Amino acid sequence: MSALAPTLEAFFTERLVHQRQSSPNTVAAYRDAWRLLLVFVQGRTGKEPCQLDLADLDAPFIAGFLEHLETERHNSIRTRNARLAAIRSFFRFAALRHPEHAAVIARVLAIPTKRCERALVSYLTEPESDALVASPQKDTWYGRRDHAILAVALQTGLRVSELASLRNQDAELRTGAHLRCWGKGRKERPTPLRPGTVSVLRTWMKECGGQPADPLFPTRRGTPLSRHAIAALVAKHAATAAKREPSLIGTKQVTPHVLRHSCAMALLRGGVDRSVLALWLGHEQVETTSMYLHADLSIKERALDRTRPPHVRPGRYRPPDRLLAFLKAL
């Protein structure tokens, strides 16, 4: 067996799982990137993956794989960069174990990420959010559950993975009502709840029952909803809400992350400071919230209202004499 196979196994078992305690989502993303790479190398060289050495994965070969992702698999630039991040992480780990391959590793680590266009974030206006929350039919068990999910998502701005992992014990509905979740980086984050959301959750939890460790938003079998299931129900109710709110028709693709953006925009328009917004959303850096400043045109319009138009003489405004104004208007 070559040096690549045991090093790759140690990367996943030692580095990601034990040392970094990476989330299952991170491990799955890195796993998928390496499965794609190994299949690509096998198809180009004819070697079995267990027979590959680190020298077989030099910079030109990795660059060819990234080109394959974009041209043949039609992956986006963001996906291409995410695959490259998984490859880089492994090669940084391999540099500590195999210094004899330092030259190959250095050239791979030098492969740059590709720049991509950043579109403005998509979010729902207040009427669109109200229409979405009101779309589930509350005379069914599924409708009441979906209503609670949508209300919580729009008010808290939780990521879809955070919504899916909520348990009954994570909801505190007494004084100082809030939800507790574990976000990115395994950081615990409490998010306060409005009285309306508390009422919805209290009614739902009373109906659903269950033990403290049971899912807050379960399936009929009592298992947690998956991220894909939550995305599907959001899209389903968005289609229903579009009949009531025409602005949703064909203009916005409503996803759980759009609900997160909608919460952020509502907080920003309410005057919440960027640092508080970053804490609310669980962002590592305050600069991440800048994308919401770019998306909100009303903030820029208010800034424009405070400036003096060009070629205008400074001075205080004085209304015209009422009598002269009357004569001029005749």
JSON list of C-alpha atoms in Angstrom, two decimals, residues 123-273:
[
{"chain": "A", "resi": 123, "resn": "TYR", "atom": "CA", "xyz": [-34.60, 37.96, 1.11]},
{"chain": "A", "resi": 124, "resn": "LEU", "atom": "CA", "xyz": [-38.32, 38.24, 1.75]},
{"chain": "A", "resi": 125, "resn": "THR", "atom": "CA", "xyz": [-40.13, 41.47, 2.47]},
{"chain": "A", "resi": 126, "resn": "GLU", "atom": "CA", "xyz": [-42.46, 41.68, 5.46]},
{"chain": "A", "resi": 127, "resn": "PRO", "atom": "CA", "xyz": [-45.64, 40.99, 3.40]},
{"chain": "A", "resi": 128, "resn": "GLU", "atom": "CA", "xyz": [-43.92, 38.03, 1.73]},
{"chain": "A", "resi": 129, "resn": "SER", "atom": "CA", "xyz": [-42.80, 36.64, 5.09]},
{"chain": "A", "resi": 130, "resn": "ASP", "atom": "CA", "xyz": [-46.32, 36.99, 6.50]},
{"chain": "A", "resi": 131, "resn": "ALA", "atom": "CA", "xyz": [-47.77, 35.20, 3.47]},
{"chain": "A", "resi": 132, "resn": "LEU", "atom": "CA", "xyz": [-45.26, 32.35, 3.84]},
{"chain": "A", "resi": 133, "resn": "VAL", "atom": "CA", "xyz": [-45.95, 31.81, 7.55]},
{"chain": "A", "resi": 134, "resn": "ALA", "atom": "CA", "xyz": [-49.70, 31.84, 6.91]},
{"chain": "A", "resi": 135, "resn": "SER", "atom": "CA", "xyz": [-49.53, 29.34, 4.03]},
{"chain": "A", "resi": 136, "resn": "PRO", "atom": "CA", "xyz": [-49.55, 25.99, 5.98]},
{"chain": "A", "resi": 137, "resn": "GLN", "atom": "CA", "xyz": [-53.00, 24.58, 6.72]},
{"chain": "A", "resi": 138, "resn": "LYS", "atom": "CA", "xyz": [-53.29, 24.58, 10.50]},
{"chain": "A", "resi": 139, "resn": "ASP", "atom": "CA", "xyz": [-56.08, 21.98, 10.54]},
{"chain": "A", "resi": 140, "resn": "THR", "atom": "CA", "xyz": [-53.51, 19.22, 9.93]},
{"chain": "A", "resi": 141, "resn": "TRP", "atom": "CA", "xyz": [-50.62, 17.95, 12.04]},
{"chain": "A", "resi": 142, "resn": "TYR", "atom": "CA", "xyz": [-48.13, 18.61, 9.25]},
{"chain": "A", "resi": 143, "resn": "GLY", "atom": "CA", "xyz": [-49.49, 22.11, 8.73]},
{"chain": "A", "resi": 144, "resn": "ARG", "atom": "CA", "xyz": [-49.11, 23.05, 12.39]},
{"chain": "A", "resi": 145, "resn": "ARG", "atom": "CA", "xyz": [-45.58, 21.66, 12.43]},
{"chain": "A", "resi": 146, "resn": "ASP", "atom": "CA", "xyz": [-44.61, 23.50, 9.25]},
{"chain": "A", "resi": 147, "resn": "HIS", "atom": "CA", "xyz": [-46.17, 26.73, 10.58]},
{"chain": "A", "resi": 148, "resn": "ALA", "atom": "CA", "xyz": [-43.98, 26.45, 13.69]},
{"chain": "A", "resi": 149, "resn": "ILE", "atom": "CA", "xyz": [-40.85, 25.76, 11.61]},
{"chain": "A", "resi": 150, "resn": "LEU", "atom": "CA", "xyz": [-41.43, 28.75, 9.33]},
{"chain": "A", "resi": 151, "resn": "ALA", "atom": "CA", "xyz": [-42.18, 31.07, 12.25]},
{"chain": "A", "resi": 152, "resn": "VAL", "atom": "CA", "xyz": [-39.02, 30.00, 14.08]},
{"chain": "A", "resi": 153, "resn": "ALA", "atom": "CA", "xyz": [-36.83, 30.18, 10.96]},
{"chain": "A", "resi": 154, "resn": "LEU", "atom": "CA", "xyz": [-37.94, 33.71, 10.03]},
{"chain": "A", "resi": 155, "resn": "GLN", "atom": "CA", "xyz": [-37.62, 35.04, 13.58]},
{"chain": "A", "resi": 156, "resn": "THR", "atom": "CA", "xyz": [-34.35, 33.40, 14.62]},
{"chain": "A", "resi": 157, "resn": "GLY", "atom": "CA", "xyz": [-32.42, 33.17, 11.35]},
{"chain": "A", "resi": 158, "resn": "LEU", "atom": "CA", "xyz": [-31.10, 29.71, 12.24]},
{"chain": "A", "resi": 159, "resn": "ARG", "atom": "CA", "xyz": [-29.26, 27.71, 9.59]},
{"chain": "A", "resi": 160, "resn": "VAL", "atom": "CA", "xyz": [-31.18, 24.75, 8.20]},
{"chain": "A", "resi": 161, "resn": "SER", "atom": "CA", "xyz": [-28.82, 22.32, 9.92]},
{"chain": "A", "resi": 162, "resn": "GLU", "atom": "CA", "xyz": [-29.43, 24.12, 13.23]},
{"chain": "A", "resi": 163, "resn": "LEU", "atom": "CA", "xyz": [-33.20, 23.92, 12.74]},
{"chain": "A", "resi": 164, "resn": "ALA", "atom": "CA", "xyz": [-33.01, 20.20, 11.97]},
{"chain": "A", "resi": 165, "resn": "SER", "atom": "CA", "xyz": [-30.94, 19.47, 15.09]},
{"chain": "A", "resi": 166, "resn": "LEU", "atom": "CA", "xyz": [-33.19, 21.30, 17.60]},
{"chain": "A", "resi": 167, "resn": "ARG", "atom": "CA", "xyz": [-34.47, 19.22, 20.49]},
{"chain": "A", "resi": 168, "resn": "ASN", "atom": "CA", "xyz": [-37.31, 19.86, 22.93]},
{"chain": "A", "resi": 169, "resn": "GLN", "atom": "CA", "xyz": [-34.78, 20.66, 25.63]},
{"chain": "A", "resi": 170, "resn": "ASP", "atom": "CA", "xyz": [-33.32, 23.44, 23.45]},
{"chain": "A", "resi": 171, "resn": "ALA", "atom": "CA", "xyz": [-36.49, 25.53, 23.74]},
{"chain": "A", "resi": 172, "resn": "GLU", "atom": "CA", "xyz": [-36.81, 27.70, 26.85]},
{"chain": "A", "resi": 173, "resn": "LEU", "atom": "CA", "xyz": [-40.28, 29.26, 26.80]},
{"chain": "A", "resi": 174, "resn": "ARG", "atom": "CA", "xyz": [-40.47, 30.76, 30.28]},
{"chain": "A", "resi": 175, "resn": "THR", "atom": "CA", "xyz": [-38.92, 34.06, 31.38]},
{"chain": "A", "resi": 176, "resn": "GLY", "atom": "CA", "xyz": [-36.15, 35.02, 28.97]},
{"chain": "A", "resi": 177, "resn": "ALA", "atom": "CA", "xyz": [-37.53, 32.77, 26.22]},
{"chain": "A", "resi": 178, "resn": "HIS", "atom": "CA", "xyz": [-34.88, 31.58, 23.76]},
{"chain": "A", "resi": 179, "resn": "LEU", "atom": "CA", "xyz": [-33.63, 28.70, 21.64]},
{"chain": "A", "resi": 180, "resn": "ARG", "atom": "CA", "xyz": [-30.22, 27.07, 22.11]},
{"chain": "A", "resi": 181, "resn": "CYS", "atom": "CA", "xyz": [-28.38, 25.62, 19.17]},
{"chain": "A", "resi": 182, "resn": "TRP", "atom": "CA", "xyz": [-24.91, 24.46, 18.22]},
{"chain": "A", "resi": 183, "resn": "GLY", "atom": "CA", "xyz": [-23.70, 26.41, 15.20]},
{"chain": "A", "resi": 184, "resn": "LYS", "atom": "CA", "xyz": [-20.59, 26.30, 13.06]},
{"chain": "A", "resi": 185, "resn": "GLY", "atom": "CA", "xyz": [-17.41, 25.60, 14.98]},
{"chain": "A", "resi": 186, "resn": "ARG", "atom": "CA", "xyz": [-19.44, 23.73, 17.61]},
{"chain": "A", "resi": 187, "resn": "LYS", "atom": "CA", "xyz": [-20.33, 27.01, 19.33]},
{"chain": "A", "resi": 188, "resn": "GLU", "atom": "CA", "xyz": [-23.43, 27.14, 21.47]},
{"chain": "A", "resi": 189, "resn": "ARG", "atom": "CA", "xyz": [-25.63, 30.11, 20.59]},
{"chain": "A", "resi": 190, "resn": "PRO", "atom": "CA", "xyz": [-28.83, 31.25, 22.35]},
{"chain": "A", "resi": 191, "resn": "THR", "atom": "CA", "xyz": [-31.36, 33.19, 20.28]},
{"chain": "A", "resi": 192, "resn": "PRO", "atom": "CA", "xyz": [-34.17, 35.15, 21.98]},
{"chain": "A", "resi": 193, "resn": "LEU", "atom": "CA", "xyz": [-37.77, 34.60, 20.96]},
{"chain": "A", "resi": 194, "resn": "ARG", "atom": "CA", "xyz": [-40.60, 37.07, 20.46]},
{"chain": "A", "resi": 195, "resn": "PRO", "atom": "CA", "xyz": [-43.88, 36.51, 22.35]},
{"chain": "A", "resi": 196, "resn": "GLY", "atom": "CA", "xyz": [-45.65, 35.50, 19.13]},
{"chain": "A", "resi": 197, "resn": "THR", "atom": "CA", "xyz": [-43.05, 32.83, 18.36]},
{"chain": "A", "resi": 198, "resn": "VAL", "atom": "CA", "xyz": [-43.16, 31.63, 21.98]},
{"chain": "A", "resi": 199, "resn": "SER", "atom": "CA", "xyz": [-46.93, 31.18, 21.69]},
{"chain": "A", "resi": 200, "resn": "VAL", "atom": "CA", "xyz": [-46.58, 29.18, 18.47]},
{"chain": "A", "resi": 201, "resn": "LEU", "atom": "CA", "xyz": [-43.87, 26.95, 19.96]},
{"chain": "A", "resi": 202, "resn": "ARG", "atom": "CA", "xyz": [-45.73, 26.43, 23.23]},
{"chain": "A", "resi": 203, "resn": "THR", "atom": "CA", "xyz": [-48.84, 25.27, 21.37]},
{"chain": "A", "resi": 204, "resn": "TRP", "atom": "CA", "xyz": [-46.80, 23.00, 19.10]},
{"chain": "A", "resi": 205, "resn": "MET", "atom": "CA", "xyz": [-44.77, 21.42, 21.90]},
{"chain": "A", "resi": 206, "resn": "LYS", "atom": "CA", "xyz": [-47.91, 20.79, 23.94]},
{"chain": "A", "resi": 207, "resn": "GLU", "atom": "CA", "xyz": [-49.43, 18.92, 20.99]},
{"chain": "A", "resi": 208, "resn": "CYS", "atom": "CA", "xyz": [-46.28, 17.08, 19.96]},
{"chain": "A", "resi": 209, "resn": "GLY", "atom": "CA", "xyz": [-45.12, 16.10, 23.45]},
{"chain": "A", "resi": 210, "resn": "GLY", "atom": "CA", "xyz": [-42.11, 13.80, 23.65]},
{"chain": "A", "resi": 211, "resn": "GLN", "atom": "CA", "xyz": [-39.05, 13.58, 25.83]},
{"chain": "A", "resi": 212, "resn": "PRO", "atom": "CA", "xyz": [-36.54, 16.44, 26.29]},
{"chain": "A", "resi": 213, "resn": "ALA", "atom": "CA", "xyz": [-34.07, 14.78, 23.90]},
{"chain": "A", "resi": 214, "resn": "ASP", "atom": "CA", "xyz": [-36.68, 14.21, 21.17]},
{"chain": "A", "resi": 215, "resn": "PRO", "atom": "CA", "xyz": [-36.62, 16.36, 18.00]},
{"chain": "A", "resi": 216, "resn": "LEU", "atom": "CA", "xyz": [-38.46, 19.66, 18.27]},
{"chain": "A", "resi": 217, "resn": "PHE", "atom": "CA", "xyz": [-39.70, 19.29, 14.68]},
{"chain": "A", "resi": 218, "resn": "PRO", "atom": "CA", "xyz": [-40.06, 15.54, 14.07]},
{"chain": "A", "resi": 219, "resn": "THR", "atom": "CA", "xyz": [-41.50, 13.45, 11.28]},
{"chain": "A", "resi": 220, "resn": "ARG", "atom": "CA", "xyz": [-44.59, 11.35, 11.93]},
{"chain": "A", "resi": 221, "resn": "ARG", "atom": "CA", "xyz": [-42.26, 8.52, 12.98]},
{"chain": "A", "resi": 222, "resn": "GLY", "atom": "CA", "xyz": [-40.59, 10.75, 15.56]},
{"chain": "A", "resi": 223, "resn": "THR", "atom": "CA", "xyz": [-37.27, 11.04, 13.72]},
{"chain": "A", "resi": 224, "resn": "PRO", "atom": "CA", "xyz": [-35.61, 14.41, 13.04]},
{"chain": "A", "resi": 225, "resn": "LEU", "atom": "CA", "xyz": [-36.39, 16.19, 9.79]},
{"chain": "A", "resi": 226, "resn": "SER", "atom": "CA", "xyz": [-33.50, 16.21, 7.36]},
{"chain": "A", "resi": 227, "resn": "ARG", "atom": "CA", "xyz": [-32.16, 19.40, 5.80]},
{"chain": "A", "resi": 228, "resn": "HIS", "atom": "CA", "xyz": [-33.59, 18.33, 2.45]},
{"chain": "A", "resi": 229, "resn": "ALA", "atom": "CA", "xyz": [-37.02, 17.75, 4.00]},
{"chain": "A", "resi": 230, "resn": "ILE", "atom": "CA", "xyz": [-37.02, 21.26, 5.50]},
{"chain": "A", "resi": 231, "resn": "ALA", "atom": "CA", "xyz": [-35.94, 22.74, 2.17]},
{"chain": "A", "resi": 232, "resn": "ALA", "atom": "CA", "xyz": [-38.76, 20.85, 0.43]},
{"chain": "A", "resi": 233, "resn": "LEU", "atom": "CA", "xyz": [-41.44, 22.06, 2.81]},
{"chain": "A", "resi": 234, "resn": "VAL", "atom": "CA", "xyz": [-40.19, 25.66, 2.54]},
{"chain": "A", "resi": 235, "resn": "ALA", "atom": "CA", "xyz": [-40.41, 25.47, -1.26]},
{"chain": "A", "resi": 236, "resn": "LYS", "atom": "CA", "xyz": [-43.87, 23.87, -1.05]},
{"chain": "A", "resi": 237, "resn": "HIS", "atom": "CA", "xyz": [-45.31, 26.60, 1.16]},
{"chain": "A", "resi": 238, "resn": "ALA", "atom": "CA", "xyz": [-43.58, 29.33, -0.85]},
{"chain": "A", "resi": 239, "resn": "ALA", "atom": "CA", "xyz": [-45.51, 28.13, -3.91]},
{"chain": "A", "resi": 240, "resn": "THR", "atom": "CA", "xyz": [-48.72, 28.40, -1.89]},
{"chain": "A", "resi": 241, "resn": "ALA", "atom": "CA", "xyz": [-47.78, 31.84, -0.56]},
{"chain": "A", "resi": 242, "resn": "ALA", "atom": "CA", "xyz": [-47.14, 33.06, -4.10]},
{"chain": "A", "resi": 243, "resn": "LYS", "atom": "CA", "xyz": [-50.88, 32.82, -4.80]},
{"chain": "A", "resi": 244, "resn": "ARG", "atom": "CA", "xyz": [-51.46, 35.34, -2.02]},
{"chain": "A", "resi": 245, "resn": "GLU", "atom": "CA", "xyz": [-48.37, 37.49, -2.58]},
{"chain": "A", "resi": 246, "resn": "PRO", "atom": "CA", "xyz": [-47.72, 37.92, -6.34]},
{"chain": "A", "resi": 247, "resn": "SER", "atom": "CA", "xyz": [-44.19, 39.29, -5.79]},
{"chain": "A", "resi": 248, "resn": "LEU", "atom": "CA", "xyz": [-43.09, 35.73, -4.99]},
{"chain": "A", "resi": 249, "resn": "ILE", "atom": "CA", "xyz": [-44.06, 34.44, -8.42]},
{"chain": "A", "resi": 250, "resn": "GLY", "atom": "CA", "xyz": [-41.01, 33.71, -10.55]},
{"chain": "A", "resi": 251, "resn": "THR", "atom": "CA", "xyz": [-38.79, 36.30, -8.86]},
{"chain": "A", "resi": 252, "resn": "LYS", "atom": "CA", "xyz": [-37.35, 34.51, -5.84]},
{"chain": "A", "resi": 253, "resn": "GLN", "atom": "CA", "xyz": [-36.28, 30.97, -5.11]},
{"chain": "A", "resi": 254, "resn": "VAL", "atom": "CA", "xyz": [-37.31, 30.62, -1.48]},
{"chain": "A", "resi": 255, "resn": "THR", "atom": "CA", "xyz": [-34.96, 28.36, 0.49]},
{"chain": "A", "resi": 256, "resn": "PRO", "atom": "CA", "xyz": [-34.23, 27.99, 4.22]},
{"chain": "A", "resi": 257, "resn": "HIS", "atom": "CA", "xyz": [-31.17, 30.22, 3.73]},
{"chain": "A", "resi": 258, "resn": "VAL", "atom": "CA", "xyz": [-33.37, 32.93, 2.21]},
{"chain": "A", "resi": 259, "resn": "LEU", "atom": "CA", "xyz": [-35.37, 32.85, 5.45]},
{"chain": "A", "resi": 260, "resn": "ARG", "atom": "CA", "xyz": [-32.11, 33.36, 7.33]},
{"chain": "A", "resi": 261, "resn": "HIS", "atom": "CA", "xyz": [-31.31, 36.35, 5.11]},
{"chain": "A", "resi": 262, "resn": "SER", "atom": "CA", "xyz": [-34.82, 37.70, 5.70]},
{"chain": "A", "resi": 263, "resn": "CYS", "atom": "CA", "xyz": [-34.31, 37.62, 9.46]},
{"chain": "A", "resi": 264, "resn": "ALA", "atom": "CA", "xyz": [-30.98, 39.44, 9.09]},
{"chain": "A", "resi": 265, "resn": "MET", "atom": "CA", "xyz": [-32.48, 42.15, 6.87]},
{"chain": "A", "resi": 266, "resn": "ALA", "atom": "CA", "xyz": [-35.35, 42.68, 9.31]},
{"chain": "A", "resi": 267, "resn": "LEU", "atom": "CA", "xyz": [-32.89, 43.13, 12.18]},
{"chain": "A", "resi": 268, "resn": "LEU", "atom": "CA", "xyz": [-30.70, 45.47, 10.14]},
{"chain": "A", "resi": 269, "resn": "ARG", "atom": "CA", "xyz": [-33.65, 47.63, 9.15]},
{"chain": "A", "resi": 270, "resn": "GLY", "atom": "CA", "xyz": [-34.68, 47.73, 12.80]},
{"chain": "A", "resi": 271, "resn": "GLY", "atom": "CA", "xyz": [-31.41, 49.47, 13.64]},
{"chain": "A", "resi": 272, "resn": "VAL", "atom": "CA", "xyz": [-29.52, 46.49, 15.07]},
{"chain": "A", "resi": 273, "resn": "ASP", "atom": "CA", "xyz": [-25.76, 47.06, 15.09]}
]
